[in-house]
mmCIF file as gemmi writes it, N, C-alpha and C atoms, coordinates in Angstrom:
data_model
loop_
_atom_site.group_PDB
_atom_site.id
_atom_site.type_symbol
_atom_site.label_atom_id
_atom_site.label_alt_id
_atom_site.label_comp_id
_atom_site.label_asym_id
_atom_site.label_entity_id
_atom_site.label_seq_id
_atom_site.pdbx_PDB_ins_code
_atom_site.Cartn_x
_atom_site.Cartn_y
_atom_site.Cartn_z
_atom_site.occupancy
_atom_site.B_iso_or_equiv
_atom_site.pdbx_formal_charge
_atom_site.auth_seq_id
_atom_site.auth_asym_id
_atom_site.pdbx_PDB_model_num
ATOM 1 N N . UNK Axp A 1 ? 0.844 -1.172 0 1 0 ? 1 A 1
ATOM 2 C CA . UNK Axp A 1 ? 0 0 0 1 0 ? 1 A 1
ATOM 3 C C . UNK Axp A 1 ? 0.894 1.243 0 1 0 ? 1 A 1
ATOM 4 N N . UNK Axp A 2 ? 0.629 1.862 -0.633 1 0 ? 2 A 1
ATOM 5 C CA . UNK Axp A 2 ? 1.438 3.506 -1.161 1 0 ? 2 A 1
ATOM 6 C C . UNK Axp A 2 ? 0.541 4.148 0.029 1 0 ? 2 A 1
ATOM 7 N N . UNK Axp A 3 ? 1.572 5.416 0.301 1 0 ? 3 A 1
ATOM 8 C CA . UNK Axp A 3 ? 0.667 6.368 1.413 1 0 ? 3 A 1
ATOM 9 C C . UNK Axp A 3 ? 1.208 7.344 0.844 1 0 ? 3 A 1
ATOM 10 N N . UNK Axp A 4 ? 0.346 8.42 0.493 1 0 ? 4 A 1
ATOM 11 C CA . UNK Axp A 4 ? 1.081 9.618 0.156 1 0 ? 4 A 1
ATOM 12 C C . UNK Axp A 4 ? 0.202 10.581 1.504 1 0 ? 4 A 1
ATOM 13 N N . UNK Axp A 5 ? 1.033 12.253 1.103 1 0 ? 5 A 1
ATOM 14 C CA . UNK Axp A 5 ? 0.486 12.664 2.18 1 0 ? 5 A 1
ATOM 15 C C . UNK Axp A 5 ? 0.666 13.841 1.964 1 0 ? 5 A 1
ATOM 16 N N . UNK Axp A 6 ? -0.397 15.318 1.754 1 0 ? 6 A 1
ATOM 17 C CA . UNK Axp A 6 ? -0.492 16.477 1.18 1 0 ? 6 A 1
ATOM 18 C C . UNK Axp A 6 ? 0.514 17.453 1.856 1 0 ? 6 A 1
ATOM 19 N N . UNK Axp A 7 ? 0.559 18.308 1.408 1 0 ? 7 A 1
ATOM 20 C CA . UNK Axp A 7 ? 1.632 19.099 2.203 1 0 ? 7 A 1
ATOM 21 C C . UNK Axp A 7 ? 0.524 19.731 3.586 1 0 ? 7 A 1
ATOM 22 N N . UNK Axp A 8 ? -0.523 20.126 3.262 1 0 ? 8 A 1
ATOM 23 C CA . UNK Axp A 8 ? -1.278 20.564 4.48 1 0 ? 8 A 1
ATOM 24 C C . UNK Axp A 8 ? -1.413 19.336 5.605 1 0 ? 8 A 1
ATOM 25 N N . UNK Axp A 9 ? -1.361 17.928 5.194 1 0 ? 9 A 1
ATOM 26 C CA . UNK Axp A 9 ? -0.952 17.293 6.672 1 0 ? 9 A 1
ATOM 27 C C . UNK Axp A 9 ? 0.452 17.278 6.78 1 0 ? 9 A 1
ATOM 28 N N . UNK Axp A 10 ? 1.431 17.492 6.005 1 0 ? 10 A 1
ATOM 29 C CA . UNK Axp A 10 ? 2.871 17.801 6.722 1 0 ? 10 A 1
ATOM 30 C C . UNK Axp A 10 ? 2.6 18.778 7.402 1 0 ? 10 A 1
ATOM 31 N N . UNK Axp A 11 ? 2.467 19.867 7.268 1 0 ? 11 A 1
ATOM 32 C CA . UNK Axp A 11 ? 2.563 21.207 7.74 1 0 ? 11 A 1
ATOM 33 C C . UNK Axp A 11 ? 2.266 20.812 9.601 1 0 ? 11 A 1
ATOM 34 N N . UNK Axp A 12 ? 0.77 20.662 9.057 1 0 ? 12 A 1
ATOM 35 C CA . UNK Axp A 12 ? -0.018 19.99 10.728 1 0 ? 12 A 1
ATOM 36 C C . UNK Axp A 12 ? 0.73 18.731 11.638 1 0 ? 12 A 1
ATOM 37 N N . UNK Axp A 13 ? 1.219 18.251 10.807 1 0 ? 13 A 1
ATOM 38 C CA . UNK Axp A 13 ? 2.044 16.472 11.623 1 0 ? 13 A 1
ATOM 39 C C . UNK Axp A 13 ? 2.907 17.267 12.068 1 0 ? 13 A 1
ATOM 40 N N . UNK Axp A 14 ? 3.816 18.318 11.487 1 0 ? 14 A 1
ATOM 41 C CA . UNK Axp A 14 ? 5.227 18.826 12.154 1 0 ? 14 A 1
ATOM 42 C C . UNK Axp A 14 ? 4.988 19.541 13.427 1 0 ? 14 A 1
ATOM 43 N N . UNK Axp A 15 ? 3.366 20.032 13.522 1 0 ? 15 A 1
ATOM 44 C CA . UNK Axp A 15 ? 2.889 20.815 15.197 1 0 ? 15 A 1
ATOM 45 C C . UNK Axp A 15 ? 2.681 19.947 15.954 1 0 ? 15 A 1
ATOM 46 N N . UNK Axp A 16 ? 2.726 18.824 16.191 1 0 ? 16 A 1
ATOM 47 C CA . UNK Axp A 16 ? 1.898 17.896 17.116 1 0 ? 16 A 1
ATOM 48 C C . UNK Axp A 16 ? 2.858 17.921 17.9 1 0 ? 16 A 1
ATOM 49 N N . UNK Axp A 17 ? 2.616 17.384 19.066 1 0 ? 17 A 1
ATOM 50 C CA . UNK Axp A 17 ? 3.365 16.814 20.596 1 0 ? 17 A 1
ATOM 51 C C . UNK Axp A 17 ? 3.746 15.892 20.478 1 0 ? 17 A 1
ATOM 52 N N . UNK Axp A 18 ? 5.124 15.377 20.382 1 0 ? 18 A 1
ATOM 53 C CA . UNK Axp A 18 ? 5.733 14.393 20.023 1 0 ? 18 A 1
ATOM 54 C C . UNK Axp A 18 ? 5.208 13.054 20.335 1 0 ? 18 A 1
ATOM 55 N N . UNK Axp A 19 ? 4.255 12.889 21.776 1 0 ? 19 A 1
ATOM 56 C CA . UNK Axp A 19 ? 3.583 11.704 21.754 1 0 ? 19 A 1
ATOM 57 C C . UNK Axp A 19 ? 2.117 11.055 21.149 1 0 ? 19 A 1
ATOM 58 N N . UNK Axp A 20 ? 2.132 12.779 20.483 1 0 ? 20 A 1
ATOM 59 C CA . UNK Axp A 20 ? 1.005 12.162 19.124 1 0 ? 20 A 1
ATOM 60 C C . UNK Axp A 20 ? 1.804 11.304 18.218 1 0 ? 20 A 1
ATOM 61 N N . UNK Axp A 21 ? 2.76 12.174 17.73 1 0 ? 21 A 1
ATOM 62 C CA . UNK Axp A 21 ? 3.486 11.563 16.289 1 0 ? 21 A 1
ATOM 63 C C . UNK Axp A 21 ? 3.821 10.289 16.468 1 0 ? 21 A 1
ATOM 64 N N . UNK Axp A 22 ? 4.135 9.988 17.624 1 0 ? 22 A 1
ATOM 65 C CA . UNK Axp A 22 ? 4.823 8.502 18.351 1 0 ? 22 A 1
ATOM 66 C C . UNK Axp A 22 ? 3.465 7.62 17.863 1 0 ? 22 A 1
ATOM 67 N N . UNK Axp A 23 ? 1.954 8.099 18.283 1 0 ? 23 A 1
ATOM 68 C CA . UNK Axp A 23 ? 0.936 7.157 18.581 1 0 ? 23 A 1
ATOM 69 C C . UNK Axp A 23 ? 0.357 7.415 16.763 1 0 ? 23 A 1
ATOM 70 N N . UNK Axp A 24 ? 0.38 8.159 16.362 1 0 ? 24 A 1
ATOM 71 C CA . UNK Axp A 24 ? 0.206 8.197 14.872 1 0 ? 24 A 1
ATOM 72 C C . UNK Axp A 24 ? 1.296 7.181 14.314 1 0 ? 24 A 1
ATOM 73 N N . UNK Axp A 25 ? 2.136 7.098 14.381 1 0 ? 25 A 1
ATOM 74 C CA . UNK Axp A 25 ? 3.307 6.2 13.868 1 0 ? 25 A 1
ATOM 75 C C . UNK Axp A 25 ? 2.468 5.166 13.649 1 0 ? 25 A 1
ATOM 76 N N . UNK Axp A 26 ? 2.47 4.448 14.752 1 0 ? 26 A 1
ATOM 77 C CA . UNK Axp A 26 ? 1.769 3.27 15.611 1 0 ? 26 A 1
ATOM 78 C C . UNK Axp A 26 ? 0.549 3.013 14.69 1 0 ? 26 A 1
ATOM 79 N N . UNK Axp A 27 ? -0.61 3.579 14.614 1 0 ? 27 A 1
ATOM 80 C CA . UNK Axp A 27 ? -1.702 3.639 14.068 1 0 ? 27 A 1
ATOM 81 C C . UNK Axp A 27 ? -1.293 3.571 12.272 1 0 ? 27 A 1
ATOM 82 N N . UNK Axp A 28 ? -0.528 4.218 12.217 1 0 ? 28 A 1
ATOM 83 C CA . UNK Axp A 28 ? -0.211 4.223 10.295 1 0 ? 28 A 1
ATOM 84 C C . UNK Axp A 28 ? -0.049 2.875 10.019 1 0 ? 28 A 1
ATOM 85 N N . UNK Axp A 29 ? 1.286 2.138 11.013 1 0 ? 29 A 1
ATOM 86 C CA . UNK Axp A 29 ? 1.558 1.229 11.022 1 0 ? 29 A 1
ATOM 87 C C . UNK Axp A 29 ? 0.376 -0.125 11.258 1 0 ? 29 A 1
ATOM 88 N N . UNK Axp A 30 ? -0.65 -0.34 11.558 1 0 ? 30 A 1
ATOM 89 C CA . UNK Axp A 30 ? -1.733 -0.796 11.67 1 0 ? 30 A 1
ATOM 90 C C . UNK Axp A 30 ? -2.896 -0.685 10.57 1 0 ? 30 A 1
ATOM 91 N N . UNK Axp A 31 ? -2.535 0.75 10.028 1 0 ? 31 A 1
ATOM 92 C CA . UNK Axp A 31 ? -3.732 0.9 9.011 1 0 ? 31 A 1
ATOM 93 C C . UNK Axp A 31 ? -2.708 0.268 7.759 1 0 ? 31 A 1
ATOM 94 N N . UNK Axp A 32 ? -1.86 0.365 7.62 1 0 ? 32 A 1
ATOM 95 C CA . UNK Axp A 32 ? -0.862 -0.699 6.432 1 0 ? 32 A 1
ATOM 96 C C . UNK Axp A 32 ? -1.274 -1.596 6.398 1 0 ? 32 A 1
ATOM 97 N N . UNK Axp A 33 ? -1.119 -2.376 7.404 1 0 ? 33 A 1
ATOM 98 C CA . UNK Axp A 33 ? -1.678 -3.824 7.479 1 0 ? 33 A 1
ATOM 99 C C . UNK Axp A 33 ? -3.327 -4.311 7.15 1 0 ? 33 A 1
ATOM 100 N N . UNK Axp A 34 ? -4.452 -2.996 7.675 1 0 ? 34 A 1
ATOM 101 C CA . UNK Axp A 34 ? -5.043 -3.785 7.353 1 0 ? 34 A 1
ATOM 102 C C . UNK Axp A 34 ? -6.241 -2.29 7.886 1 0 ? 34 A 1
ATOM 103 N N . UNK Axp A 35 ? -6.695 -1.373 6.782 1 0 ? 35 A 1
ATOM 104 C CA . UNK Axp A 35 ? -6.939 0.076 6.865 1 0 ? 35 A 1
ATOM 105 C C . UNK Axp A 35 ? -8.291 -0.257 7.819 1 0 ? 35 A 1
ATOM 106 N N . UNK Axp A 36 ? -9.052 -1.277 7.738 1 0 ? 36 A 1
ATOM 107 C CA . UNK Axp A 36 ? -10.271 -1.315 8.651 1 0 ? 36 A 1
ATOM 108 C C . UNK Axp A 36 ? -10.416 -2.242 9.972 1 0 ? 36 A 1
ATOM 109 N N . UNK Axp A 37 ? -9.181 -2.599 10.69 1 0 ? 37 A 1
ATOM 110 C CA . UNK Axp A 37 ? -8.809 -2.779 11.695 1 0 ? 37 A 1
ATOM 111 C C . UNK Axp A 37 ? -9.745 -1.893 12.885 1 0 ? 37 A 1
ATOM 112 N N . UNK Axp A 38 ? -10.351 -2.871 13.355 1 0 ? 38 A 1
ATOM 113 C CA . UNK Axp A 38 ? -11.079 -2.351 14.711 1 0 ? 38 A 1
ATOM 114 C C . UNK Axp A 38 ? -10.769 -1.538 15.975 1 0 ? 38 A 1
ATOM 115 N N . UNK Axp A 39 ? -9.503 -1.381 15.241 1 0 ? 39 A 1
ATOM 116 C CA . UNK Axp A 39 ? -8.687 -0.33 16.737 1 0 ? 39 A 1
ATOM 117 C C . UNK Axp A 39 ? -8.258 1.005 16.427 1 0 ? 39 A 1
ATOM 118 N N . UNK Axp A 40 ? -8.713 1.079 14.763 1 0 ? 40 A 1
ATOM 119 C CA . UNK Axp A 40 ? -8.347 2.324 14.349 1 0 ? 40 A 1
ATOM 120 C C . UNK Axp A 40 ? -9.731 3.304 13.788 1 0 ? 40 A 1
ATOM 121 N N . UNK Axp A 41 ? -11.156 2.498 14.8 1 0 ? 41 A 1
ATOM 122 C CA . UNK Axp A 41 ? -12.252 3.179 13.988 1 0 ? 41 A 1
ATOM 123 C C . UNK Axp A 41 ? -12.313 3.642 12.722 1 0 ? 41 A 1
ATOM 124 N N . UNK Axp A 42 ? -12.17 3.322 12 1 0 ? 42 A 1
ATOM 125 C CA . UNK Axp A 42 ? -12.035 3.839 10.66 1 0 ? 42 A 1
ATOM 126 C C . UNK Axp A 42 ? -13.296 4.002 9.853 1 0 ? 42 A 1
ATOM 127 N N . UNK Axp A 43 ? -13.905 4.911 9.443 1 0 ? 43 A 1
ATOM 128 C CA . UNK Axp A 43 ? -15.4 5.374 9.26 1 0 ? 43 A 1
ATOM 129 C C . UNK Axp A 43 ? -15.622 6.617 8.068 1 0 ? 43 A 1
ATOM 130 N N . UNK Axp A 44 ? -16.081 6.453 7.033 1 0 ? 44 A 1
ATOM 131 C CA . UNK Axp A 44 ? -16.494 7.842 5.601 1 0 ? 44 A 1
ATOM 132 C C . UNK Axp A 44 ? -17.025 8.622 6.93 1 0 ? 44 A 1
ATOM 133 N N . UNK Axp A 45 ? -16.927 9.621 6.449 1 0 ? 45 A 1
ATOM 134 C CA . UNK Axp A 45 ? -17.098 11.398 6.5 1 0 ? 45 A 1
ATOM 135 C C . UNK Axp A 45 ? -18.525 11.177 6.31 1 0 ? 45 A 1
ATOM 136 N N . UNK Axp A 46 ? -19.129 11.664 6.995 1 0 ? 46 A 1
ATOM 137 C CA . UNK Axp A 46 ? -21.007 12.285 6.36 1 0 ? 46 A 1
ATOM 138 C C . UNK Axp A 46 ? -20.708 13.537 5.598 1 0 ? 46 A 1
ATOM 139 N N . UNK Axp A 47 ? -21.023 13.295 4.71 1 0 ? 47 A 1
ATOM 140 C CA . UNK Axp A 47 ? -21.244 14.91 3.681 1 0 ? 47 A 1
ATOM 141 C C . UNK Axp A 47 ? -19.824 14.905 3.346 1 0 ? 47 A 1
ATOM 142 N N . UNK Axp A 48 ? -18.966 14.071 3.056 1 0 ? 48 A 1
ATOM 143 C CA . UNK Axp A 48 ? -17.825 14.225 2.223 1 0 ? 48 A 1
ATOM 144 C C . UNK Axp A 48 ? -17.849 12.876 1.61 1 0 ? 48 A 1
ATOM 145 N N . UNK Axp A 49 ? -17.33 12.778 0.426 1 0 ? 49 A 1
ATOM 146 C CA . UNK Axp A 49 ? -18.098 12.585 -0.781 1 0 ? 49 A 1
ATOM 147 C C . UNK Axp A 49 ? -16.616 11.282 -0.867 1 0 ? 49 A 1
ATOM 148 N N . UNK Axp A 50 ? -15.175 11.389 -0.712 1 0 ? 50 A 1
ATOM 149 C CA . UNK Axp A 50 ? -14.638 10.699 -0.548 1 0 ? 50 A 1
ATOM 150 C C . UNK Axp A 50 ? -13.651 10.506 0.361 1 0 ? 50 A 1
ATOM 151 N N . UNK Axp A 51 ? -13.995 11.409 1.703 1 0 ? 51 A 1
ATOM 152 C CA . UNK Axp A 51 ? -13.293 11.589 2.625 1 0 ? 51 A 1
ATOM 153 C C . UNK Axp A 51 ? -13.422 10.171 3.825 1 0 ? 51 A 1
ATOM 154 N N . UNK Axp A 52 ? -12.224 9.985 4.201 1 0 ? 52 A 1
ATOM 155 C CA . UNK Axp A 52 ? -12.688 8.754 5.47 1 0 ? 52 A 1
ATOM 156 C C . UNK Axp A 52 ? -11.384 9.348 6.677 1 0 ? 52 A 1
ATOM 157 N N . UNK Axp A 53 ? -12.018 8.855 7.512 1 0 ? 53 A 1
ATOM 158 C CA . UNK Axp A 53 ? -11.119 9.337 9.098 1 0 ? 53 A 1
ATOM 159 C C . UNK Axp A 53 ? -11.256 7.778 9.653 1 0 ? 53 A 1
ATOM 160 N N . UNK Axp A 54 ? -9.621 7.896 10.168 1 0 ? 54 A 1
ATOM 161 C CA . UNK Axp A 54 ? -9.358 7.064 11.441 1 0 ? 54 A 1
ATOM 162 C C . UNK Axp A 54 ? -8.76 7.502 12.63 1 0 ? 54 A 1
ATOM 163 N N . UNK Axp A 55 ? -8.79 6.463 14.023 1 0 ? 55 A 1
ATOM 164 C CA . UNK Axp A 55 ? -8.369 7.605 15.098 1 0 ? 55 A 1
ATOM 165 C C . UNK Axp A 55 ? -6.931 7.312 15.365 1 0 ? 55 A 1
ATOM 166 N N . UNK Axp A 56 ? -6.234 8.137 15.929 1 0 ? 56 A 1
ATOM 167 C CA . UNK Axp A 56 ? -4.658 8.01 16.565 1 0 ? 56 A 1
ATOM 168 C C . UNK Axp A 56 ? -5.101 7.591 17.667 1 0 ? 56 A 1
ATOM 169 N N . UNK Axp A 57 ? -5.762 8.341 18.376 1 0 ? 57 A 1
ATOM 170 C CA . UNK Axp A 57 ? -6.303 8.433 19.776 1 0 ? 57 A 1
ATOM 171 C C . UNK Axp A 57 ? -7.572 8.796 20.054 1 0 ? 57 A 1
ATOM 172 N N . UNK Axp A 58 ? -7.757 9.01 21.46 1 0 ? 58 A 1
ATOM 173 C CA . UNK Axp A 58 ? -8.987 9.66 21.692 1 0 ? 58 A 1
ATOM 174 C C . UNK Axp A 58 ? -9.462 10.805 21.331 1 0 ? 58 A 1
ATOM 175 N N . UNK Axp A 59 ? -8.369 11.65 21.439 1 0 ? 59 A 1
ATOM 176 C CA . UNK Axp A 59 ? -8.941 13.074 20.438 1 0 ? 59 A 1
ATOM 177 C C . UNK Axp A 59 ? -8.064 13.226 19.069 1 0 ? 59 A 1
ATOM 178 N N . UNK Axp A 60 ? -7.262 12.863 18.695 1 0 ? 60 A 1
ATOM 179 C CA . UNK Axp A 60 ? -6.971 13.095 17.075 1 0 ? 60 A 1
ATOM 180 C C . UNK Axp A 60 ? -7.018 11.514 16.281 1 0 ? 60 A 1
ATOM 181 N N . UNK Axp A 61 ? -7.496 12.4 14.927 1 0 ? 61 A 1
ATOM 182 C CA . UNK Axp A 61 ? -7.802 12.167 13.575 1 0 ? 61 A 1
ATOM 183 C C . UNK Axp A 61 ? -6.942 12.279 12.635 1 0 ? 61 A 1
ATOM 184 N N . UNK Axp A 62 ? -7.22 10.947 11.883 1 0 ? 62 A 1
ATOM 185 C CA . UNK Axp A 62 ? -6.415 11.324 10.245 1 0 ? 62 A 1
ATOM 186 C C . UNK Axp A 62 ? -7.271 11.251 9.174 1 0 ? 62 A 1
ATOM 187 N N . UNK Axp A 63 ? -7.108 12.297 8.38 1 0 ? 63 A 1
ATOM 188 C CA . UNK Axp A 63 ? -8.558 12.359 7.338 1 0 ? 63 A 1
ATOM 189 C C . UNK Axp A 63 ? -7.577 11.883 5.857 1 0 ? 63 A 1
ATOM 190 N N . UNK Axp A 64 ? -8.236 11.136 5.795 1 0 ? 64 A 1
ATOM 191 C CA . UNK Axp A 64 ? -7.514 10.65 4.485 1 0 ? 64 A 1
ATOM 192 C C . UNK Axp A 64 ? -8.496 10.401 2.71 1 0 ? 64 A 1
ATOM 193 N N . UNK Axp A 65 ? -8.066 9.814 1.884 1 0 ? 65 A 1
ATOM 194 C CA . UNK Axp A 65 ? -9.099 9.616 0.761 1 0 ? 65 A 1
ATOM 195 C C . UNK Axp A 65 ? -8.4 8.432 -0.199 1 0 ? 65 A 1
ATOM 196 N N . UNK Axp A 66 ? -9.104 7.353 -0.01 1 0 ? 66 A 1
ATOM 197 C CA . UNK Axp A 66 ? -8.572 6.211 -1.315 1 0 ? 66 A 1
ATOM 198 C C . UNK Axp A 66 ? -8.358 6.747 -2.471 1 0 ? 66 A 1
ATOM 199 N N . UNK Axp A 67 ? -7.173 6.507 -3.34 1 0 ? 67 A 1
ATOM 200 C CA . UNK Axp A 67 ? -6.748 7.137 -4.434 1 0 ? 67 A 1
ATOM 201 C C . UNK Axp A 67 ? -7.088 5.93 -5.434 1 0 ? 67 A 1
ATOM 202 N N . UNK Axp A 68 ? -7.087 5.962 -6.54 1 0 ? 68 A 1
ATOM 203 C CA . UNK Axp A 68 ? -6.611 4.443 -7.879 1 0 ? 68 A 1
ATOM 204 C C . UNK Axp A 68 ? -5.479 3.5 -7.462 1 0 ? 68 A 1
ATOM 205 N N . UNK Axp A 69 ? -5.928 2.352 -7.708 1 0 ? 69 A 1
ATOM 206 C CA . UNK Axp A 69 ? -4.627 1.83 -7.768 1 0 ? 69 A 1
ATOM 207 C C . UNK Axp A 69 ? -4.363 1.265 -6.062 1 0 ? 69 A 1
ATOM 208 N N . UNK Axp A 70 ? -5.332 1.222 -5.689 1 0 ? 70 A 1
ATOM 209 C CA . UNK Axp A 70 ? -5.016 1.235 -4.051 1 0 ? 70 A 1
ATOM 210 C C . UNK Axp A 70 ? -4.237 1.497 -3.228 1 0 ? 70 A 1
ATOM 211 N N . UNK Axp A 71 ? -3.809 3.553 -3.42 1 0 ? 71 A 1
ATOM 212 C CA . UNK Axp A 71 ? -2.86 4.569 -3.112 1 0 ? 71 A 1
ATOM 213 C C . UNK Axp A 71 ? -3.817 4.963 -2.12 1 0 ? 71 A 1
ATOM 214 N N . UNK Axp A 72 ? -3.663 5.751 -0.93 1 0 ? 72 A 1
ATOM 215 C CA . UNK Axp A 72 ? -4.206 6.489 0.009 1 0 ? 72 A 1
ATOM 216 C C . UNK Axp A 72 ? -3.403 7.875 -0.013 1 0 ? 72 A 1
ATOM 217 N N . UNK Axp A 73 ? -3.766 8.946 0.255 1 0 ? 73 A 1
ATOM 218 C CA . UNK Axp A 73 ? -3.853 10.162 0.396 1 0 ? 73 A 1
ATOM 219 C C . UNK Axp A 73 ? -3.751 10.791 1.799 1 0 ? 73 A 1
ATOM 220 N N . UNK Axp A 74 ? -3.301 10.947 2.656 1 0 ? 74 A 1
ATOM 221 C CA . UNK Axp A 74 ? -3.768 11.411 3.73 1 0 ? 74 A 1
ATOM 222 C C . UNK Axp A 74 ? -3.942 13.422 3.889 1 0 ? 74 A 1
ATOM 223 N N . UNK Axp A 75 ? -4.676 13.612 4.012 1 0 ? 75 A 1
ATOM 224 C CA . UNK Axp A 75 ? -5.055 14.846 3.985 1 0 ? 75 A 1
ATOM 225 C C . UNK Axp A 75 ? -5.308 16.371 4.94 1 0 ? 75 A 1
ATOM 226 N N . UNK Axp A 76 ? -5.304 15.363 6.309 1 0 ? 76 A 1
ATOM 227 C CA . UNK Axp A 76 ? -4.944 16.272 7.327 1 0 ? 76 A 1
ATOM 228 C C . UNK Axp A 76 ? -4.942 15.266 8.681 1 0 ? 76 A 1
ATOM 229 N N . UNK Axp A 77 ? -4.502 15.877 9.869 1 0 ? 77 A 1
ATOM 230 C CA . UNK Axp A 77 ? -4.283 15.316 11.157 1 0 ? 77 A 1
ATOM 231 C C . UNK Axp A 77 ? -4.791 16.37 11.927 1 0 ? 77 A 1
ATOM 232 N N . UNK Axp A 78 ? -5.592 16.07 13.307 1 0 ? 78 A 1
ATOM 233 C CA . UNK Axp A 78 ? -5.582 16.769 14.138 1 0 ? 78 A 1
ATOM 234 C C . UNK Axp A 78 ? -7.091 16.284 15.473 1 0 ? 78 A 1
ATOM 235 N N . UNK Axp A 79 ? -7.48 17.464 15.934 1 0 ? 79 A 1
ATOM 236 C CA . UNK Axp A 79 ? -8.73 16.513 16.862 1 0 ? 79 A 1
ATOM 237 C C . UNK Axp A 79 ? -9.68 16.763 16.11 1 0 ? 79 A 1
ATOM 238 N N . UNK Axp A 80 ? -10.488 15.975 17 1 0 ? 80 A 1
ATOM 239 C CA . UNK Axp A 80 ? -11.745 15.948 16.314 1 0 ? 80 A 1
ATOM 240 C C . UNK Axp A 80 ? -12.329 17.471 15.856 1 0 ? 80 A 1
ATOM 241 N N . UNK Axp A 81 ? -12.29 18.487 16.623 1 0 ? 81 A 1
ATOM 242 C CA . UNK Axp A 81 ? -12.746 19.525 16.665 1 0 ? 81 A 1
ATOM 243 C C . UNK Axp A 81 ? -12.115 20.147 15.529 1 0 ? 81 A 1
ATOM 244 N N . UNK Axp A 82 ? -11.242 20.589 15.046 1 0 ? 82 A 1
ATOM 245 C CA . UNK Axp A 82 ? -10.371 20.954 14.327 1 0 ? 82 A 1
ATOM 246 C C . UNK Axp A 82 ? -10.567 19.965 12.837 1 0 ? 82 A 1
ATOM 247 N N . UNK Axp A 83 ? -10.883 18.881 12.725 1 0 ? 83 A 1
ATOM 248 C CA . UNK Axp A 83 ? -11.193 18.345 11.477 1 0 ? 83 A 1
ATOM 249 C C . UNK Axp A 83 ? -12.498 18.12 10.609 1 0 ? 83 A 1
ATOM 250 N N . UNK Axp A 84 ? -13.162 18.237 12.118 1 0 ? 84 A 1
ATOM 251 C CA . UNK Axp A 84 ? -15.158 18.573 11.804 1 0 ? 84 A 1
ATOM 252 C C . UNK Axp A 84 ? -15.476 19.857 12.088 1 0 ? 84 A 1
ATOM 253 N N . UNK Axp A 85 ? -14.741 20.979 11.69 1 0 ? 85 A 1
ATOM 254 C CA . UNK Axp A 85 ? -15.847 22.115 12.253 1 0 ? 85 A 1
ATOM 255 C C . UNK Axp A 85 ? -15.944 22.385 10.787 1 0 ? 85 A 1
């Protein structure tokens, strides 16, 4: 599985608290293996059309979008609040 990843979630991954990035690691590493794994909630967007989110944690998100070719996109990181408003 290819992961690419927009520059607007670089931008955002480089602010986090290092024991996000640690637990995002972790979680990437899990959604590789196997993107609908029960520990990473993984669930479409209501009202986004090809958007899907999984969790790091209890409060942050990775919003991502299946590409062709079975490439993923990831598109932003952050909490919940900040990715649904």
């Amino acid at each position: 599985m290819e992961i690419y990843t927009s520059p607007h979630f670089e931008r955002r991954y480089k602010k986090l608290p290092e024991l996000v990035k640690e637990r995002a690691k972790k979680r990437e590493e899990i959604f590789r293996a196997s993107p609908f794994d029960h520990r990473l909630d993984t669930h479409k967007l209501h009202g986004k059309d090809e958007e899907w989110s999984f969790s790091v944690d209890y409060e942050y998100r990775v919003k991502f979008s299946f590409l062709e070719g079975g490439k993923i996109l990831f598109l932003d990181i952050g909490t919940h609040d900040e990715l649904y408003r």
